[in-house]
Coordinates of C-alpha atoms and ligand atoms in Angstrom, one line a residue:
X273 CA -142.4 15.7 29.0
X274 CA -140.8 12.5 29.4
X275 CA -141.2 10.0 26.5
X276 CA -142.4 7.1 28.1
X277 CA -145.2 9.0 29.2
X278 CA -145.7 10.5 26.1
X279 CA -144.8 7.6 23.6
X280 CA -145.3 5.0 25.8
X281 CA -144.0 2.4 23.4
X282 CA -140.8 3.5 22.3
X283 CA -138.1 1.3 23.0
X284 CA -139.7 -1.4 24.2
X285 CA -139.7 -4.9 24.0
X286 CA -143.2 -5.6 22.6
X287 CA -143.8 -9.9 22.1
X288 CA -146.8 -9.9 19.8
X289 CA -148.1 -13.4 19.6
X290 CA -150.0 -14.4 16.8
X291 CA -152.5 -17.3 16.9
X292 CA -154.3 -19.3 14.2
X293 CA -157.8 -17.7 13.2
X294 CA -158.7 -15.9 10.6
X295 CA -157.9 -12.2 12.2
X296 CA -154.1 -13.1 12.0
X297 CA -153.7 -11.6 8.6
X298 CA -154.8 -7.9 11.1
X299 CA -151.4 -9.2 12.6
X300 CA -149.2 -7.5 10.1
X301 CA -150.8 -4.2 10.3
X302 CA -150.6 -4.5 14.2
X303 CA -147.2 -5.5 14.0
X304 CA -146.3 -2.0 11.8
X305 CA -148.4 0.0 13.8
X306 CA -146.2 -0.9 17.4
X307 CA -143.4 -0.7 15.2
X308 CA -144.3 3.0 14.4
X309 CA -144.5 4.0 17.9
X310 CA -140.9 2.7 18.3
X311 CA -141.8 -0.9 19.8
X312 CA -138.9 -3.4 18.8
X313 CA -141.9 -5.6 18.4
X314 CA -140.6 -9.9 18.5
X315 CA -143.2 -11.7 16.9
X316 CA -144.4 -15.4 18.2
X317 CA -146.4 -17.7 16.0
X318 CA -148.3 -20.3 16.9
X319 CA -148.2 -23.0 14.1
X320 CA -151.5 -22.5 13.4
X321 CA -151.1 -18.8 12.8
X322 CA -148.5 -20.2 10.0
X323 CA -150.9 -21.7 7.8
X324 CA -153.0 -17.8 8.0
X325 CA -150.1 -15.8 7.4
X326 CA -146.9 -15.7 6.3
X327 CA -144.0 -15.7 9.1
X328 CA -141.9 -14.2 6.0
X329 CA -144.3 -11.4 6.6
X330 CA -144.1 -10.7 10.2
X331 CA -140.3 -11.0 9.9
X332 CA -140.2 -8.8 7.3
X333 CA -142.2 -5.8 9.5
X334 CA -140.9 -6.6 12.6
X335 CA -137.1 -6.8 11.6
X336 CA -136.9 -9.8 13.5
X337 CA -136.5 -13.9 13.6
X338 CA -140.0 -14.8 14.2
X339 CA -140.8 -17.2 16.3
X340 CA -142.4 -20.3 16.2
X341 CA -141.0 -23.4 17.7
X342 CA -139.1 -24.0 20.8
X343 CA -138.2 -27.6 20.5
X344 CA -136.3 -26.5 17.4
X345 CA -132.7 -26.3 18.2
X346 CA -131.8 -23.6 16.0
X347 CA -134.5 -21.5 16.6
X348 CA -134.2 -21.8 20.5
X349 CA -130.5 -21.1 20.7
X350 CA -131.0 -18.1 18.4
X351 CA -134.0 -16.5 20.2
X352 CA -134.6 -18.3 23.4
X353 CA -138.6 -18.7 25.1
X354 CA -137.0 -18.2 28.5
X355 CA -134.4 -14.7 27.1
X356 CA -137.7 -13.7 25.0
X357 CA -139.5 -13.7 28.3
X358 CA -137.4 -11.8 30.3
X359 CA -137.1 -9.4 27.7
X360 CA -140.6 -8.7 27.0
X361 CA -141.9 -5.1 28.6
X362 CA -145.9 -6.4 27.2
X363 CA -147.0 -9.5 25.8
X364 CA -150.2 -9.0 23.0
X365 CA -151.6 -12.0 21.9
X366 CA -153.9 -10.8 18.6
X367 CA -155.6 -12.9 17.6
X368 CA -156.1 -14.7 20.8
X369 CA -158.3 -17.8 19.9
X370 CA -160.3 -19.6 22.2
X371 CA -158.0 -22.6 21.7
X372 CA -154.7 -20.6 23.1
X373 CA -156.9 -18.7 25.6
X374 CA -158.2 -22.0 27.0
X375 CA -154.6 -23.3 26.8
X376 CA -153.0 -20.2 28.4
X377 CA -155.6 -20.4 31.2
X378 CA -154.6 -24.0 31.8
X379 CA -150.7 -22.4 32.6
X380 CA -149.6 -25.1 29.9
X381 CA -146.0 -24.3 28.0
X382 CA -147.0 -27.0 25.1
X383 CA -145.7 -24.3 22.1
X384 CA -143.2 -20.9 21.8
X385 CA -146.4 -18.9 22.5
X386 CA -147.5 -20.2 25.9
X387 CA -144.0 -20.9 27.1
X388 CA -142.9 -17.0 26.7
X389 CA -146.5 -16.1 28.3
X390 CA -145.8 -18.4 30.8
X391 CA -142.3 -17.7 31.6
X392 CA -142.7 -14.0 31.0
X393 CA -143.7 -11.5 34.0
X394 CA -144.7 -8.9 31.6
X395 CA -147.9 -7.5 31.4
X396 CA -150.4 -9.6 29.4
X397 CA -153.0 -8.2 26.8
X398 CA -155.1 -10.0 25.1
X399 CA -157.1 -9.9 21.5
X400 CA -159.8 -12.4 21.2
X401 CA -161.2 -13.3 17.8
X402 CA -163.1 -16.6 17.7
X403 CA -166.7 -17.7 16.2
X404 CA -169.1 -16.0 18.5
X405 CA -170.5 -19.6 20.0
X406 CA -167.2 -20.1 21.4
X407 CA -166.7 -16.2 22.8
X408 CA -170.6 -17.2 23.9
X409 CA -169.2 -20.5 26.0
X410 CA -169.0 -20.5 29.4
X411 CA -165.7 -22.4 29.2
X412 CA -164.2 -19.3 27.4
X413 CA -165.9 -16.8 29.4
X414 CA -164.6 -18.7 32.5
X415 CA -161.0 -19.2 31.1
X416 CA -160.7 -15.6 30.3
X417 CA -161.9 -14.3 33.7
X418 CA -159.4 -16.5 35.1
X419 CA -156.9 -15.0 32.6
X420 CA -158.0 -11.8 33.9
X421 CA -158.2 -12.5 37.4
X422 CA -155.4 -14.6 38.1
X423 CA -152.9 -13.3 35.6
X424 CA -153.9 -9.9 35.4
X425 CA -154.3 -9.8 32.0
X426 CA -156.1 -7.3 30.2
X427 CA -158.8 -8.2 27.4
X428 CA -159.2 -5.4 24.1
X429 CA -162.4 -5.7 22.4
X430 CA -163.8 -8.6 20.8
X431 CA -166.1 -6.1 18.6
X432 CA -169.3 -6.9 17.0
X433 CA -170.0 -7.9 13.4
X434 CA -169.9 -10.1 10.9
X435 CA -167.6 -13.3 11.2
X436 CA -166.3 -15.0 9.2
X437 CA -167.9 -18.1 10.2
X438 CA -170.7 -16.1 8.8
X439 CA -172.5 -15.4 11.9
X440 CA -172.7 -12.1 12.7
X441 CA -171.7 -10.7 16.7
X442 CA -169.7 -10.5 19.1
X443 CA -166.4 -12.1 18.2
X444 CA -164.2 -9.9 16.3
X445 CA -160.7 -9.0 16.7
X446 CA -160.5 -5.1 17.7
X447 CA -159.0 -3.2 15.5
X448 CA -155.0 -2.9 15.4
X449 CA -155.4 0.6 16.2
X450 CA -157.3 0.1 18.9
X451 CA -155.3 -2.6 20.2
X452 CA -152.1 -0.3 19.9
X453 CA -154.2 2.0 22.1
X454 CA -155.0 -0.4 25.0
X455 CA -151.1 -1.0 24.7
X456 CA -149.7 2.3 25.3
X457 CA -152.8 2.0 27.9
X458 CA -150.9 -1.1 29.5
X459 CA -147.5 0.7 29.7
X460 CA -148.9 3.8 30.9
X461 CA -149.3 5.0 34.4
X462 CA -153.2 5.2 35.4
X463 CA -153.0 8.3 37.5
X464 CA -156.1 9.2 36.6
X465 CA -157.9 6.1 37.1
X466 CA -161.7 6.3 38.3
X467 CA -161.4 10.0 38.0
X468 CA -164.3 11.5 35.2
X469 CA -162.8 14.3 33.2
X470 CA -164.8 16.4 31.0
X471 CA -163.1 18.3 27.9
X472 CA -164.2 20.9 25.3
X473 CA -162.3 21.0 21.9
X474 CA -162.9 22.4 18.3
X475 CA -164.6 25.6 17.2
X476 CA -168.3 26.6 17.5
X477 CA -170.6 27.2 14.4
X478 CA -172.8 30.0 14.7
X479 CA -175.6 29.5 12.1
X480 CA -176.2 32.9 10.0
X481 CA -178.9 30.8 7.0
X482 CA -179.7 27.6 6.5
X483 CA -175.9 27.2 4.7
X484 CA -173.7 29.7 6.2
X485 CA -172.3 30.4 9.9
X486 CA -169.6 32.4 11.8
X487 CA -166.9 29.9 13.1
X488 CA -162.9 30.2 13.7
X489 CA -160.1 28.5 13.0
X490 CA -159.6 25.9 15.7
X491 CA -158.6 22.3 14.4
X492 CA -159.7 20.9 17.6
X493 CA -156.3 19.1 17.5
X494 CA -155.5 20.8 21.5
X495 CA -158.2 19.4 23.1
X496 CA -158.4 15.9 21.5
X497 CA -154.7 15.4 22.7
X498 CA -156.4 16.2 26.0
X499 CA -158.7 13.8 25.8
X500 CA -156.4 10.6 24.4
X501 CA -153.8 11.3 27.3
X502 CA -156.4 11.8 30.0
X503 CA -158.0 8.3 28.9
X504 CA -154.9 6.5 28.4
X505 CA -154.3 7.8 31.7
X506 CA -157.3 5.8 32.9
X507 CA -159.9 8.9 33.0
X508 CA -163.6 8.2 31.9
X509 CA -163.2 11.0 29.5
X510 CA -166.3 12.8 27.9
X511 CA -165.4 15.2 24.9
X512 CA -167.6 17.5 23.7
X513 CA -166.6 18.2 20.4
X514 CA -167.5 21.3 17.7
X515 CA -166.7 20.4 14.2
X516 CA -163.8 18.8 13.4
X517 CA -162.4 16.4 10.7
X518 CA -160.6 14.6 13.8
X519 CA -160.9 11.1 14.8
X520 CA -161.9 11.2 18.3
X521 CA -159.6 9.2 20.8
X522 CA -160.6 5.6 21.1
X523 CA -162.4 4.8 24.4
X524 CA -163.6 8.5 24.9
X525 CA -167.8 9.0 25.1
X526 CA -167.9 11.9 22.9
X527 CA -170.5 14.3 22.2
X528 CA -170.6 16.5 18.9
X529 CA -172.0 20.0 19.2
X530 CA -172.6 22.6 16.9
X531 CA -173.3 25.8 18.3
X532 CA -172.2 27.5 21.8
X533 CA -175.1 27.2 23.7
X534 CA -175.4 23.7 22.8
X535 CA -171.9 23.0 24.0
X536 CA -172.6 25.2 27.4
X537 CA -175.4 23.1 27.8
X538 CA -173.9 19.5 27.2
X539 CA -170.3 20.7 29.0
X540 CA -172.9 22.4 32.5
X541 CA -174.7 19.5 32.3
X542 CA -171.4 17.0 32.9
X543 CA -169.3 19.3 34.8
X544 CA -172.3 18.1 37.0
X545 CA -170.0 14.7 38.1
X546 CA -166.6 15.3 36.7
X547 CA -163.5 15.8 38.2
X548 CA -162.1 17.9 36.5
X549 CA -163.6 20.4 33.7
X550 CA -160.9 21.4 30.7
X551 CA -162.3 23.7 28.3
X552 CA -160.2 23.7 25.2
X553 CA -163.2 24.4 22.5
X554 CA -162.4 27.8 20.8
X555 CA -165.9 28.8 21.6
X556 CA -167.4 31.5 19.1
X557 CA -167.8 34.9 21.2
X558 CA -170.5 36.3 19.1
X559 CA -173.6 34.7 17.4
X560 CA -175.7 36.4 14.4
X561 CA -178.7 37.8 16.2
X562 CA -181.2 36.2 13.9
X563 CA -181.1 33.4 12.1
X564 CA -182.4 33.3 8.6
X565 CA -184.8 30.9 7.4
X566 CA -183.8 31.1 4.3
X567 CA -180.4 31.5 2.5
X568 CA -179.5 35.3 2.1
X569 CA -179.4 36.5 -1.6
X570 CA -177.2 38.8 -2.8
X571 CA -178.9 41.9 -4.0
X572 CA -176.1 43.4 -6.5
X573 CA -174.7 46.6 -6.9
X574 CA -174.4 49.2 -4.5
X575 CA -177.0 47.3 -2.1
X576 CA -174.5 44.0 -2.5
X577 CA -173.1 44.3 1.3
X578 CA -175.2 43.1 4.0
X579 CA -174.7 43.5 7.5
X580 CA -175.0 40.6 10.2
X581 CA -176.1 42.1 13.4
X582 CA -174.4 40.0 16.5
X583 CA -175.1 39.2 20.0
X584 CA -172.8 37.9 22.3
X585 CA -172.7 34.1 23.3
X586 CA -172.6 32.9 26.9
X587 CA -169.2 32.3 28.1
X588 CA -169.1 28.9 29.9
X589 CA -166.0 28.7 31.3
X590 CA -167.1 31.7 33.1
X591 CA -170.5 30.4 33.8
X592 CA -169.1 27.1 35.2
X593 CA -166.5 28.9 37.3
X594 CA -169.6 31.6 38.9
X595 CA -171.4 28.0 39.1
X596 CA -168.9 26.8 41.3
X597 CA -168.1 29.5 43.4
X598 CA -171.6 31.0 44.0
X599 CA -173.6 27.7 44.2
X600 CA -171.1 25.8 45.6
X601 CA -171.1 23.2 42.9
X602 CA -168.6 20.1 43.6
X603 CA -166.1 20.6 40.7
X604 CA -162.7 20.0 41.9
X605 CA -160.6 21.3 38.9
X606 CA -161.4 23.6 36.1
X607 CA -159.1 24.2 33.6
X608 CA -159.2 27.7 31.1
X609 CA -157.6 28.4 27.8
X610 CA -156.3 31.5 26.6
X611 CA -155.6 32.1 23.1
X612 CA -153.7 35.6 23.3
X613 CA -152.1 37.3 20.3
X614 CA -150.3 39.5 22.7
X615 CA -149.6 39.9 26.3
X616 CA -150.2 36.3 26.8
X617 CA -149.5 35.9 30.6
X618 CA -151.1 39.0 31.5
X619 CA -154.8 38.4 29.8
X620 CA -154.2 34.4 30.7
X621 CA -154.2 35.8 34.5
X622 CA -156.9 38.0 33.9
X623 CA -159.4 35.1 32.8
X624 CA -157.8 32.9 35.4
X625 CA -159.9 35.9 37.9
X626 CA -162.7 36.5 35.8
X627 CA -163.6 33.4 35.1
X628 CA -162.6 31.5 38.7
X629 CA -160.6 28.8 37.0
X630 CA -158.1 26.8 38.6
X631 CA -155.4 26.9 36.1
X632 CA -155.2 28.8 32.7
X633 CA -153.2 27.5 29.6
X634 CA -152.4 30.2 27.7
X635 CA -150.8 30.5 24.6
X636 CA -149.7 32.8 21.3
X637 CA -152.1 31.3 18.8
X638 CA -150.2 34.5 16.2
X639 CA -147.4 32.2 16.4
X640 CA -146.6 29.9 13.0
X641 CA -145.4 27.0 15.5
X642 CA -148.1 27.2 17.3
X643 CA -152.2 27.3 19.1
X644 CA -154.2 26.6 15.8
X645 CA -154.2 24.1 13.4
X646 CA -150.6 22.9 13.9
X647 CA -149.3 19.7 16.1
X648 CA -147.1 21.8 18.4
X649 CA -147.9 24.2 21.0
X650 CA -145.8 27.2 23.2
X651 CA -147.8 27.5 26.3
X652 CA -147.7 29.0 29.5
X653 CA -149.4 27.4 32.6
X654 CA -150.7 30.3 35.0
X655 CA -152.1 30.1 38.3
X656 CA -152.9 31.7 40.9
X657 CA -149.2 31.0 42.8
X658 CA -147.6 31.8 39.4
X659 CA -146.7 30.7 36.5
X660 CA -144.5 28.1 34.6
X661 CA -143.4 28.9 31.0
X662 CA -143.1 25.8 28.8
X663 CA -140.9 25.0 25.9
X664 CA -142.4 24.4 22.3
X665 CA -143.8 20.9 22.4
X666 CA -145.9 18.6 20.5
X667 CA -149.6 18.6 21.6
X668 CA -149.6 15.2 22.9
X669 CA -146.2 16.4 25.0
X670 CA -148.6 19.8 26.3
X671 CA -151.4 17.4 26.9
X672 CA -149.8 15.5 29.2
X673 CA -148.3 18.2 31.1
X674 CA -152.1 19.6 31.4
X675 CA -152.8 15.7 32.7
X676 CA -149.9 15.9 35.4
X677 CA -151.7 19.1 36.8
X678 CA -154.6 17.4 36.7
X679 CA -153.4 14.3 38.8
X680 CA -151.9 16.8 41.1
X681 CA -154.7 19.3 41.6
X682 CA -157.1 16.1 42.7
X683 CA -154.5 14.7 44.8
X684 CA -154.4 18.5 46.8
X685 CA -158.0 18.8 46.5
X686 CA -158.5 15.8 47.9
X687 CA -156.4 17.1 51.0
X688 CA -157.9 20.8 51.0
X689 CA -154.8 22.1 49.0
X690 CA -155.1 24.8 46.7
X691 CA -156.0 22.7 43.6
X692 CA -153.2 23.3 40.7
X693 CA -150.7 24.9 42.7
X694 CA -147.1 24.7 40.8
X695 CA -145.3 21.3 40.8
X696 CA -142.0 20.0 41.4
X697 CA -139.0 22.8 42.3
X698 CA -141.7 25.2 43.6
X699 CA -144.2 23.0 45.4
X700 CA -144.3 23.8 49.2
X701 CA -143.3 20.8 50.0
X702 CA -145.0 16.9 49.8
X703 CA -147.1 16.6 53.1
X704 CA -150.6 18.0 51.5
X705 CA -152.1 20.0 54.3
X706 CA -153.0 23.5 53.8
X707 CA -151.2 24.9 51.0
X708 CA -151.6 28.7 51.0
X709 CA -151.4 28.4 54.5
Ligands
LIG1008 N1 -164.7 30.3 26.6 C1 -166.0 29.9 26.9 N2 -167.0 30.5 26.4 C2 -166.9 31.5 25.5 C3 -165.6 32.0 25.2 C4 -164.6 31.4 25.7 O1 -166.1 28.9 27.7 N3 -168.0 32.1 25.0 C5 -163.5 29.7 27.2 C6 -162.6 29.0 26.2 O2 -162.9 27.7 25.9 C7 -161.2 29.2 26.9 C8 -161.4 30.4 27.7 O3 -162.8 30.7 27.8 O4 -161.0 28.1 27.8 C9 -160.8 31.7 27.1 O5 -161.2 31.8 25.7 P1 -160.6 33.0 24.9 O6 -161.2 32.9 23.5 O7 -159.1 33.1 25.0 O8 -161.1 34.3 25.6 P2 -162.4 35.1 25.7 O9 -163.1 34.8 26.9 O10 -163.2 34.9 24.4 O11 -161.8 36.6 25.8 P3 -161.2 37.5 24.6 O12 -161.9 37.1 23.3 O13 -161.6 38.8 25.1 O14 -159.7 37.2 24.7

């Protein structure tokens, strides 16, 4: 999987310009944070952002001259506002004030931060942080849509709380994190824009007492890599989510469930209007028939063991799969796992006919370097015109691969292709049209 899909970031030129409010000292930790998803990250101060934080500080994370005024002769022959522009791949501004917005808006050049903006033809995303009467004024509102509309720049957060101007809404910074995310966002391609995809991840707890249940393995770490590359890729992405200690991605709706048959009925009920349905969760097969009110004692001795009689859960892959052929339910793509411990294409096909799915991921979850708990996976993509053997790769690497099917099962089914039929060297050929023919 191609890095600039995957780490969107790396190796490029990343202007981060820092403005003069009270958010700026977030700045340094934004600045590490592109820096560790390999951004040569140029900082840009305004002079007010000086008297916040340090530009000792921002050079010292960044590696780099910072930059502060162009009408300083040393300081423009060394870095240059017009070279700086040229060279930027994404501007941020974080903390973008209402003052530099309002000035940015205006298309002045009046300090080094407006003139690379200005000058540059990189993509522009902006941070606001300002009092929340100012992020409340019309004048802001106005310059920022114009920002937005005439620029094309792109606006992260502000969030909600409490200001430092002690008032307490709208008017936060978002966090670096987050504005790290809407970054990679920026730089990535949106091939799955306006498209709603719906993905299952983690294990399922099947309550046996009030403090005990049957669950499995599964970090949930598959599926949540899903979920971050289908919405960076610009999908509306709903997760539902067994337990996990996982932070979800950012910008994913996500639902936490606890047992099976309340994630069949969360994941039936928005397969309903996705696109595309991928079912990671490692969903429990069997439940404990009854479930005891209270917690089971031990009763020593010989009569110490007890035995947990089990019925079997609903399988919802399957039951969304019967759903769609049967009833004729509009799901364009559903997407399988198989966790196999041998025979691994050969059972992957098998649930790829039992359970009418479009494409089945399957993978040797006995393997130390991969399927549960680790970040790297060996999997194998099957469907029904074959399938395509893929090299160990990180998660995020597999979850994009997953995404590219995706994109190109909903371009075919949009033309009455098969839906996931194999890419690249074995496609039959570029013109759409009628696939298996
Ligand atoms: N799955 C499901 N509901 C279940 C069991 C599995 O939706 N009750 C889904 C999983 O999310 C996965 C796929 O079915 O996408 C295959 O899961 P797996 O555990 O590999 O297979 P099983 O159907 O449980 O079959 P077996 O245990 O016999 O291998």
């Amino acid at each position: 999987m191609a890095e600039s899909v995957t780490r969107p970031l790396a190796g490029k030129t990343v202007v981060l310009g820092v403005c003069g409010g009270i958010a700026a000292y977030k700045a340094a930790e934004l600045a590490r944070l592109l820096g560790k998803q390999g951004a040569d990250v140029r900082a840009v101060m305004t002079a007010h952002a000086t008297a916040f934080i340090g530009e000792l500080t921002l050079q010292t994370l960044t590696g780099r001259r910072v930059f502060t005024d162009p009408f300083q002769l040393t300081q423009e022959s060394e870095i240059g506002h017009i070279e700086l522009a040229d060279a930027a791949d994404l501007i941020v501004v974080a903390p973008a004030t209402a003052n530099t917005v309002a000035r940015l808006a205006a298309g002045a050049a009046d300090d080094a931060l407006a003139s690379v903006v200005l000058a540059s033809r990189a993509p522009l995303l902006l941070a606001p942080s300002m009092n929340v009467n100012m992020w409340d004024s019309p004048l802001t509102r106005d310059n920022l849509r114009r920002l937005v509309d005439v620029a094309g720049a792109r606006v992260v957060g502000p969030g909600a709380g409490f200001l430092a101007c002690r008032w307490v809404g709208p008017g936060r910074m978002a966090e670096p994190g987050d504005i790290v995310e809407a970054a990679a966002r920026t730089l990535s391609p949106q091939d799955l824009a306006g498209r709603r995809v719906v993905v299952t991840a983690g294990p399922t707890y099947e309550p046996v007492d009030p403090v005990r249940f049957v669950g499995n393995r599964s970090s949930g770490k598959m599926g949540y890599a899903i979920a971050a590359a289908a919405a960076r890729r610009g999908a509306s992405v709903h997760l539902i989510t067994g337990p996990t200690s996982l932070e979800p991605p950012p910008g994913v709706d996500v639902s936490h469930v606890g047992e099976a048959r309340e994630m069949r009925d969360e994941t039936t009920a928005a397969a309903g209007s996705a696109d595309a349905v991928v079912m990671a969760a490692a969903v429990a097969d069997f439940r404990p028939r009854e479930v005891q009110a209270s917690k089971l004692k031990k009763r020593g001795g010989d009569e110490g063991a007890a035995t947990i009689e089990m019925s079997e859960n609903p399988d919802i892959l399957a039951t969304i799969g019967a759903r769609r052929s049967e009833r004729g339910d509009a799901l364009p793509i559903l997407v399988g796992f198989a966790a196999e411990t041998e025979d691994v294409v050969e059972n992957a096909r098998a649930k790829l006919a039992r359970k009418r799915c479009d494409l089945v991921v399957g993978n040797d979850v006995s393997a130390v370097d991969a399927g549960f708990s680790v970040d790297t996976n060996r999997v194998v993509f099957v469907t029904e015109d074959g399938e395509e053997a893929r090299e160990l790769d990180e998660k995020a690497g597999v979850a994009h691969a997953i995404v590219d099917r995706l994109v190109d099962g909903l371009a075919r089914a949009g033309s009455d292709a098969p839906h996931l039929a194999r890419r690249a060297n074995t496609r039959r050929g570029d013109g759409g049209g009628d696939g298996d023919g």
